[in-house]
Backbone as CSV, one residue per row, in Angstrom:
resi,resn,N_x,N_y,N_z,CA_x,CA_y,CA_z,C_x,C_y,C_z
1,MET,-2.318,44.567,7.596,-1.231,44.409,8.565,0.104,44.797,7.929
2,ARG,0.889,45.596,8.639,2.169,46.042,8.097,3.129,44.860,7.958
3,ARG,3.808,44.802,6.816,4.751,43.707,6.581,6.156,44.111,7.020
4,LEU,6.893,43.134,7.492,8.261,43.353,7.962,9.211,43.442,6.773
5,ARG,10.035,44.486,6.763,10.977,44.680,5.672,12.219,43.809,5.912
6,VAL,12.478,42.885,4.991,13.560,41.920,5.183,14.455,41.862,3.945
7,ALA,15.729,41.580,4.157,16.686,41.423,3.055,17.476,40.144,3.284
8,PHE,17.923,39.524,2.192,18.688,38.281,2.263,20.044,38.463,1.592
9,VAL,21.087,37.888,2.208,22.418,37.931,1.612,23.002,36.525,1.694
10,ASP,23.159,35.892,0.523,23.633,34.509,0.453,24.187,34.280,-0.941
11,ASP,25.329,33.604,-1.037,25.924,33.418,-2.366,25.530,32.090,-3.019
12,HIS,24.479,31.438,-2.519,23.942,30.239,-3.164,22.630,30.624,-3.856
13,PRO,22.652,30.824,-5.185,21.494,31.375,-5.899,20.190,30.617,-5.672
14,ILE,20.238,29.294,-5.705,19.005,28.518,-5.551,18.419,28.707,-4.163
15,LEU,19.280,28.657,-3.152,18.811,28.853,-1.786,18.278,30.261,-1.598
16,LEU,18.961,31.229,-2.175,18.528,32.625,-2.071,17.134,32.797,-2.667
17,GLU,16.933,32.225,-3.860,15.622,32.311,-4.506,14.557,31.612,-3.673
18,GLY,14.928,30.473,-3.098,13.978,29.726,-2.289,13.542,30.496,-1.054
19,MET,14.499,31.141,-0.376,14.146,31.920,0.820,13.263,33.104,0.471
20,ILE,13.597,33.785,-0.619,12.791,34.935,-1.043,11.364,34.489,-1.340
21,SER,11.228,33.371,-2.055,9.909,32.852,-2.390,9.144,32.450,-1.131
22,LEU,9.829,31.779,-0.202,9.201,31.329,1.038,8.665,32.506,1.844
23,PHE,9.460,33.557,1.973,9.042,34.710,2.763,7.964,35.521,2.052
24,ASN,8.054,35.596,0.742,7.025,36.321,-0.007,5.668,35.625,0.109
25,ARG,5.675,34.296,0.087,4.423,33.535,0.142,3.715,33.682,1.486
26,SER,4.490,33.954,2.540,3.878,34.034,3.871,2.944,35.227,4.007
27,GLY,3.200,36.266,3.206,2.360,37.452,3.276,2.682,38.385,4.429
28,ARG,3.639,37.988,5.271,3.983,38.811,6.446,5.237,39.653,6.236
29,PHE,5.884,39.454,5.076,7.173,40.101,4.840,7.204,40.819,3.501
30,GLU,7.999,41.872,3.471,8.314,42.570,2.220,9.811,42.416,1.979
31,VAL,10.171,41.625,0.969,11.588,41.429,0.656,12.060,42.647,-0.130
32,VAL,12.918,43.448,0.489,13.305,44.724,-0.119,14.594,44.634,-0.929
33,ALA,15.426,43.597,-0.676,16.696,43.490,-1.407,17.329,42.133,-1.144
34,SER,18.296,41.803,-2.006,19.081,40.585,-1.793,20.478,40.809,-2.350
35,GLY,21.429,40.028,-1.857,22.805,40.145,-2.321,23.545,38.845,-2.118
36,ASP,24.821,38.827,-2.574,25.563,37.569,-2.513,26.957,37.699,-1.909
37,LYS,27.238,38.822,-1.237,28.551,38.988,-0.585,28.455,40.033,0.513
38,ALA,29.501,40.084,1.346,29.482,40.985,2.490,29.300,42.447,2.082
39,ASP,29.980,42.866,1.029,29.856,44.258,0.588,28.425,44.586,0.180
40,ALA,27.745,43.603,-0.405,26.350,43.813,-0.796,25.485,44.043,0.434
41,ALA,25.796,43.334,1.514,25.036,43.519,2.752,25.179,44.953,3.260
42,ARG,26.392,45.486,3.206,26.616,46.871,3.640,25.793,47.844,2.789
43,GLN,25.807,47.623,1.481,25.070,48.503,0.563,23.565,48.417,0.798
44,ILE,23.090,47.213,1.045,21.657,47.020,1.309,21.251,47.751,2.582
45,ALA,22.072,47.633,3.608,21.769,48.313,4.868,21.675,49.820,4.667
46,GLU,22.585,50.366,3.872,22.603,51.806,3.624,21.438,52.251,2.746
47,SER,21.189,51.491,1.680,20.236,51.940,0.654,18.790,51.570,0.935
48,HIS,18.575,50.411,1.560,17.203,49.906,1.694,16.679,49.918,3.123
49,GLN,17.550,50.054,4.100,17.136,50.128,5.502,16.124,49.041,5.893
50,PRO,16.473,47.779,5.662,15.550,46.715,6.088,15.485,46.660,7.610
51,GLU,14.423,46.093,8.123,14.326,45.896,9.567,15.064,44.630,9.994
52,LEU,15.204,43.699,9.043,15.836,42.421,9.320,16.687,41.998,8.137
53,MET,17.891,41.482,8.425,18.735,40.909,7.388,19.051,39.471,7.778
54,ILE,18.885,38.561,6.817,19.214,37.156,7.033,20.422,36.856,6.156
55,MET,21.550,36.502,6.802,22.833,36.428,6.115,23.510,35.079,6.300
56,ASP,24.203,34.662,5.247,25.059,33.478,5.322,26.429,33.903,5.857
57,LEU,27.217,32.939,6.286,28.592,33.228,6.704,29.602,32.908,5.615
58,SER,29.339,31.865,4.836,30.319,31.397,3.841,30.090,32.071,2.503
59,MET,30.409,33.358,2.431,30.320,34.102,1.172,31.481,35.082,1.115
60,PRO,31.770,35.624,-0.054,32.929,36.512,-0.197,32.878,37.713,0.735
61,GLY,34.040,38.044,1.289,34.146,39.214,2.147,34.219,38.854,3.616
62,ASP,34.465,39.855,4.424,34.564,39.692,5.879,33.163,39.782,6.468
63,VAL,32.499,38.651,6.584,31.108,38.647,7.025,30.969,39.080,8.484
64,PHE,31.855,38.595,9.336,31.776,38.973,10.751,31.989,40.482,10.916
65,GLY,32.964,41.016,10.198,33.202,42.453,10.239,32.020,43.224,9.686
66,CYS,31.395,42.665,8.658,30.220,43.291,8.049,29.069,43.363,9.047
67,ILE,28.840,42.260,9.761,27.773,42.237,10.765,28.021,43.322,11.813
68,ALA,29.251,43.377,12.311,29.592,44.363,13.340,29.372,45.789,12.834
69,GLU,29.765,46.034,11.591,29.629,47.383,11.024,28.169,47.771,10.862
70,ILE,27.364,46.844,10.349,25.944,47.142,10.139,25.247,47.425,11.467
71,VAL,25.515,46.586,12.466,24.874,46.766,13.768,25.293,48.087,14.410
72,GLN,26.562,48.457,14.214,27.052,49.717,14.787,26.442,50.924,14.088
73,ARG,26.352,50.865,12.771,25.859,52.006,11.994,24.334,52.064,11.924
74,HIS,23.691,50.915,12.054,22.228,50.849,11.910,21.677,50.012,13.054
75,SER,21.541,50.611,14.208,21.143,49.862,15.401,19.728,49.305,15.315
76,ASP,18.937,49.815,14.378,17.564,49.336,14.237,17.458,48.120,13.322
77,ILE,18.553,47.704,12.699,18.535,46.526,11.834,18.932,45.293,12.640
78,LYS,18.076,44.284,12.621,18.382,43.013,13.276,19.001,42.063,12.252
79,ILE,19.930,41.238,12.704,20.597,40.295,11.798,20.457,38.874,12.330
80,ILE,20.022,37.980,11.437,20.008,36.552,11.729,21.010,35.880,10.800
81,VAL,21.914,35.121,11.364,22.840,34.331,10.560,22.167,33.002,10.242
82,PHE,22.084,32.693,8.946,21.477,31.442,8.470,22.553,30.716,7.683
83,THR,23.143,29.695,8.277,24.375,29.160,7.724,24.476,27.646,7.840
84,ALA,25.366,27.077,7.029,25.671,25.653,7.122,26.873,25.412,8.028
85,PHE,27.506,26.502,8.518,28.657,26.385,9.423,28.180,25.899,10.795
86,ALA,28.125,24.606,10.956,27.602,24.030,12.200,28.699,23.958,13.256
87,SER,29.083,25.106,13.782,30.104,25.113,14.828,29.760,26.142,15.890
88,VAL,30.054,25.790,17.123,29.798,26.697,18.241,30.636,27.959,18.097
89,ASP,31.876,27.814,17.608,32.759,28.965,17.446,32.164,29.976,16.470
90,SER,31.599,29.484,15.356,30.980,30.380,14.379,29.806,31.124,14.996
91,ALA,29.006,30.404,15.778,27.863,31.043,16.430,28.328,32.120,17.405
92,LEU,29.340,31.804,18.188,29.851,32.778,19.162,30.400,34.012,18.466
93,ARG,31.148,33.802,17.388,31.716,34.942,16.652,30.614,35.807,16.052
94,ALA,29.583,35.167,15.497,28.487,35.919,14.883,27.721,36.721,15.927
95,LEU,27.410,36.092,17.052,26.673,36.786,18.104,27.520,37.885,18.726
96,ASP,28.817,37.624,18.868,29.722,38.637,19.411,29.821,39.836,18.480
97,ALA,29.714,39.585,17.180,29.763,40.677,16.200,28.499,41.524,16.240
98,GLY,27.417,40.936,16.745,26.186,41.721,16.852,24.940,41.070,16.292
99,ALA,25.075,39.858,15.739,23.895,39.154,15.238,22.966,38.829,16.397
100,SER,21.672,38.785,16.123,20.691,38.479,17.163,20.193,37.044,17.073
101,GLY,20.551,36.369,15.970,20.097,34.994,15.797,21.098,34.170,15.024
102,PHE,21.098,32.866,15.282,21.983,31.931,14.582,21.177,30.669,14.308
103,VAL,20.935,30.402,13.018,20.102,29.267,12.619,20.848,28.452,11.575
104,LEU,20.832,27.141,11.738,21.491,26.261,10.771,20.599,26.022,9.559
105,LYS,21.222,25.864,8.406,20.467,25.673,7.169,19.738,24.336,7.105
106,GLY,20.105,23.414,7.979,19.376,22.152,8.020,18.061,22.252,8.761
107,SER,17.766,23.422,9.313,16.547,23.609,10.097,15.305,23.660,9.200
108,VAL,14.158,23.361,9.785,12.894,23.468,9.050,12.489,24.928,8.978
109,ALA,11.598,25.244,8.035,11.178,26.627,7.822,10.562,27.228,9.080
110,SER,9.845,26.413,9.841,9.181,26.943,11.032,10.193,27.455,12.052
111,GLU,11.379,26.834,12.096,12.390,27.315,13.040,12.925,28.669,12.598
112,LEU,13.135,28.835,11.300,13.616,30.121,10.811,12.585,31.215,11.079
113,PHE,11.320,30.925,10.838,10.271,31.911,11.122,10.194,32.185,12.629
114,GLY,10.412,31.141,13.438,10.427,31.330,14.885,11.578,32.219,15.321
115,ALA,12.721,32.044,14.656,13.882,32.879,14.950,13.583,34.340,14.618
116,VAL,12.910,34.561,13.484,12.554,35.925,13.083,11.653,36.566,14.134
117,GLU,10.654,35.811,14.571,9.723,36.346,15.573,10.450,36.682,16.873
118,ALA,11.325,35.773,17.313,12.055,35.999,18.557,12.952,37.229,18.467
119,VAL,13.709,37.306,17.391,14.660,38.407,17.213,13.941,39.753,17.125
120,MET,12.828,39.791,16.396,12.104,41.048,16.249,11.394,41.452,17.552
121,ASN,11.268,40.499,18.477,10.719,40.812,19.797,11.815,41.183,20.794
122,GLY,13.047,41.259,20.279,14.153,41.671,21.132,14.877,40.540,21.829
123,ASP,14.572,39.301,21.457,15.218,38.152,22.081,16.398,37.654,21.250
124,LEU,17.232,36.856,21.883,18.333,36.185,21.194,17.860,34.797,20.791
125,TYR,18.142,34.402,19.546,17.706,33.067,19.099,18.915,32.268,18.623
126,ILE,19.031,31.043,19.138,20.108,30.142,18.734,19.490,28.822,18.327
127,THR,19.908,28.300,17.194,19.348,27.042,16.688,19.386,25.961,17.775
128,HIS,18.333,25.155,17.837,18.130,24.234,18.954,19.326,23.326,19.223
129,ASP,19.948,22.795,18.184,21.031,21.826,18.355,22.247,22.401,19.068
130,TYR,22.401,23.726,19.040,23.595,24.349,19.607,23.301,25.294,20.764
131,ALA,22.036,25.431,21.133,21.655,26.443,22.115,22.419,26.309,23.424
132,SER,22.449,25.113,24.017,23.090,24.954,25.321,24.587,25.214,25.248
133,GLN,25.244,24.736,24.155,26.687,24.925,24.016,27.037,26.390,23.779
134,VAL,26.243,27.048,22.940,26.520,28.450,22.633,26.269,29.332,23.850
135,LEU,25.201,29.071,24.576,24.919,29.851,25.784,26.024,29.666,26.811
136,ALA,26.538,28.437,26.924,27.659,28.187,27.839,28.883,28.975,27.384
137,GLY,29.118,29.001,26.078,30.237,29.763,25.534,30.092,31.256,25.793
138,LEU,28.865,31.768,25.666,28.622,33.182,25.924,28.862,33.518,27.404
139,ARG,28.442,32.605,28.292,28.670,32.837,29.723,30.164,32.835,30.041
140,ASN,30.894,31.897,29.426,32.342,31.841,29.658,33.032,33.090,29.141
141,LYS,32.585,33.569,27.977,33.177,34.781,27.404,32.907,35.985,28.314
142,ALA,31.689,36.073,28.820,31.352,37.181,29.710,32.215,37.142,30.968
143,LYS,32.451,35.937,31.462,33.300,35.790,32.646,34.725,36.222,32.342
144,ARG,35.248,35.797,31.170,36.611,36.196,30.799,36.709,37.706,30.616
145,ASP,35.678,38.308,30.032,35.679,39.760,29.829,35.706,40.490,31.165
146,ARG,34.926,39.980,32.134,34.912,40.612,33.462,36.272,40.488,34.130
147,GLN,36.882,39.314,33.966,38.204,39.104,34.554,39.245,40.013,33.915
148,ALA,39.168,40.153,32.589,40.121,41.022,31.887,39.940,42.471,32.311
149,GLN,38.667,42.884,32.493,38.395,44.251,32.926,38.944,44.492,34.327
150,ALA,38.748,43.485,35.179,39.243,43.614,36.553,40.761,43.674,36.596
151,MET,41.413,43.041,35.615,42.865,42.984,35.596,43.492,44.223,34.945
152,ARG,42.693,45.035,34.282,43.235,46.188,33.565,43.881,47.171,34.541
153,LEU,45.070,47.604,34.198,45.827,48.485,35.095,45.620,49.951,34.737
154,SER,45.648,50.776,35.764,45.573,52.217,35.552,46.928,52.722,35.060
155,VAL,46.959,53.974,34.628,48.216,54.570,34.162,49.258,54.554,35.274
156,ARG,48.836,54.909,36.487,49.773,54.935,37.612,50.292,53.531,37.928
157,GLU,49.411,52.546,37.882,49.825,51.162,38.149,50.826,50.682,37.104
158,LYS,50.611,51.064,35.848,51.564,50.705,34.800,52.912,51.381,35.041
159,GLN,52.868,52.613,35.521,54.118,53.311,35.820,54.897,52.563,36.902
160,ILE,54.194,52.127,37.911,54.857,51.421,39.018,55.434,50.096,38.539
161,VAL,54.683,49.370,37.718,55.210,48.109,37.174,56.445,48.382,36.332
162,GLY,56.422,49.488,35.595,57.586,49.859,34.791,58.821,50.068,35.659
163,HIS,58.620,50.681,36.809,59.741,50.870,37.731,60.176,49.549,38.360
164,LEU,59.230,48.650,38.582,59.579,47.323,39.094,60.474,46.588,38.110
165,LEU,60.214,46.808,36.824,61.047,46.199,35.783,62.505,46.645,35.912
166,GLN,62.693,47.841,36.453,64.044,48.370,36.638,64.600,48.049,38.025
167,ALA,63.904,47.129,38.724,64.341,46.649,40.041,64.434,47.762,41.073
168,ARG,63.568,48.748,40.986,63.593,49.835,41.955,62.816,49.461,43.204
169,THR,63.231,49.982,44.327,62.566,49.743,45.602,61.322,50.632,45.708
170,ASN,60.488,50.339,46.701,59.315,51.180,46.921,59.710,52.633,47.179
171,ARG,60.780,52.823,47.967,61.229,54.183,48.260,61.677,54.906,46.991
172,GLU,62.422,54.209,46.138,62.893,54.819,44.884,61.718,55.148,43.977
173,ILE,60.740,54.248,43.926,59.552,54.502,43.096,58.798,55.713,43.633
174,ALA,58.657,55.779,44.949,57.949,56.894,45.573,58.624,58.225,45.249
175,GLU,59.936,58.263,45.333,60.674,59.495,45.045,60.528,59.897,43.582
176,THR,60.609,58.907,42.685,60.525,59.189,41.249,59.145,59.714,40.862
177,LEU,58.107,59.143,41.463,56.736,59.512,41.088,56.135,60.570,42.017
178,SER,56.942,61.082,42.945,56.478,62.103,43.909,55.281,61.606,44.707
179,LEU,55.415,60.380,45.194,54.384,59.770,46.024,54.995,59.425,47.380
180,SER,54.140,59.151,48.351,54.649,58.654,49.620,54.927,57.165,49.480
181,GLU,55.838,56.674,50.310,56.153,55.248,50.263,54.925,54.419,50.646
182,LYS,54.112,54.966,51.521,52.877,54.270,51.931,51.933,54.103,50.735
183,THR,51.860,55.139,49.908,50.995,55.068,48.723,51.504,54.016,47.746
184,VAL,52.808,53.954,47.575,53.386,52.946,46.684,53.085,51.544,47.207
185,LYS,53.178,51.364,48.516,52.869,50.065,49.112,51.406,49.689,48.860
186,HIS,50.529,50.707,48.934,49.116,50.463,48.657,48.927,50.005,47.207
187,TYR,49.619,50.684,46.280,49.542,50.277,44.871,50.065,48.850,44.688
188,MET,51.113,48.505,45.399,51.672,47.156,45.297,50.660,46.105,45.760
189,THR,49.967,46.404,46.834,48.937,45.482,47.336,47.828,45.318,46.301
190,THR,47.417,46.425,45.696,46.370,46.387,44.669,46.830,45.593,43.454
191,LEU,48.073,45.809,43.038,48.614,45.101,41.874,48.673,43.597,42.120
192,MET,49.115,43.195,43.299,49.196,41.771,43.595,47.819,41.125,43.610
193,SER,46.825,41.880,44.091,45.449,41.370,44.104,44.894,41.250,42.681
194,LYS,45.071,42.302,41.885,44.557,42.303,40.509,45.192,41.199,39.672
195,LEU,46.492,41.023,39.815,47.237,40.114,38.954,47.455,38.737,39.587
196,HIS,46.845,38.540,40.741,46.969,37.248,41.434,48.450,36.868,41.596
197,ALA,49.221,37.843,42.026,50.669,37.651,42.194,51.029,37.659,43.681
198,ARG,52.104,36.954,44.010,52.520,36.843,45.411,53.679,37.754,45.773
199,ASN,54.376,38.269,44.754,55.530,39.124,45.033,55.778,40.044,43.843
200,ARG,56.819,40.857,43.945,57.116,41.859,42.930,57.429,41.224,41.572
201,VAL,58.178,40.141,41.580,58.535,39.474,40.321,57.292,38.949,39.630
202,GLU,56.402,38.330,40.407,55.179,37.794,39.813,54.277,38.906,39.287
203,VAL,54.300,40.058,39.923,53.537,41.207,39.431,53.988,41.571,38.020
204,VAL,55.297,41.677,37.841,55.849,42.033,36.532,55.515,40.969,35.490
205,LEU,55.717,39.714,35.841,55.455,38.619,34.904,53.978,38.568,34.522
206,ALA,53.105,38.721,35.508,51.669,38.673,35.234,51.229,39.849,34.376
207,ALA,51.787,41.030,34.644,51.446,42.215,33.855,51.883,42.042,32.406
208,GLN,53.077,41.487,32.208,53.556,41.238,30.845,52.676,40.219,30.135
209,LYS,52.332,39.149,30.820,51.499,38.092,30.238,50.110,38.614,29.866
210,ALA,49.589,39.516,30.670,48.267,40.069,30.416,48.285,41.207,29.394
211,GLY,49.474,41.539,28.881,49.595,42.597,27.889,49.339,43.977,28.458
212,GLN,49.628,44.177,29.731,49.356,45.451,30.392,50.525,46.432,30.360
213,LEU,51.607,46.067,29.677,52.768,46.958,29.640,52.979,47.584,28.271
214,ASP,51.965,47.479,27.376,52.108,48.037,26.023,52.020,49.559,26.068
C-alpha cells in the first residue's frame, strides 16, 4: 500500500520527535522532512513536495503567511495546524490562510489521525472542542465578505461620490461626467441602496467609512 508523504514543522524538539515516531510506527506514512520554523516549512514544500504538512503556530516566522504562500504555490499540499493555541481566532486565521485542519495538541493521537484522513479526503477538520464556534465564525466571515463585496463601488460610482464631496448637484455631476441627469439619479439610487444611506450626505459618509474613496 502506498504511504502518504508527510512533513512536520514544530519548534518543540521532543514533540517533533514524538510525532515523527508515531507516524512512522503506523506504517501508513512516509515522513519526508521536518523543520522548526516558518522558513523551513517553505523550503520543505519546495524541496520535498509532501502531500501533507502538519505545522505548529507558535514558532519563529510568519506562520499564517507561510501557510498562505504554501497553499498558493503548491495547491496539492494539504496543511493541518497542530497547536497549543486554543483560540477560535487562531483557528479562523489558520483556515482563512488555507489550512485544511486545526487540531489542538491536547488531543489524542486518534483525533490527529482522523484529521489526516478527513483532510486527505478533501474535508475540513476542526478539533472537536472548537468545531461549533469556528464554523460559526467561518459563516460570519463569509457573510461579512458577501456584504463587503456587495458594497464595493464601481469606478463611476466612486466618481459620483467624489463629486458629492464637492457638494455638486445631480445636474452638475451629469454635465461634468457627460451623463444624463436621469443616469446620475439612477446611480444615486444604487449608491443609497448599496451603502444603506438615506440621502446624499449619508452616501458620502458611508463610502468613506467603508474605505471606498481610496
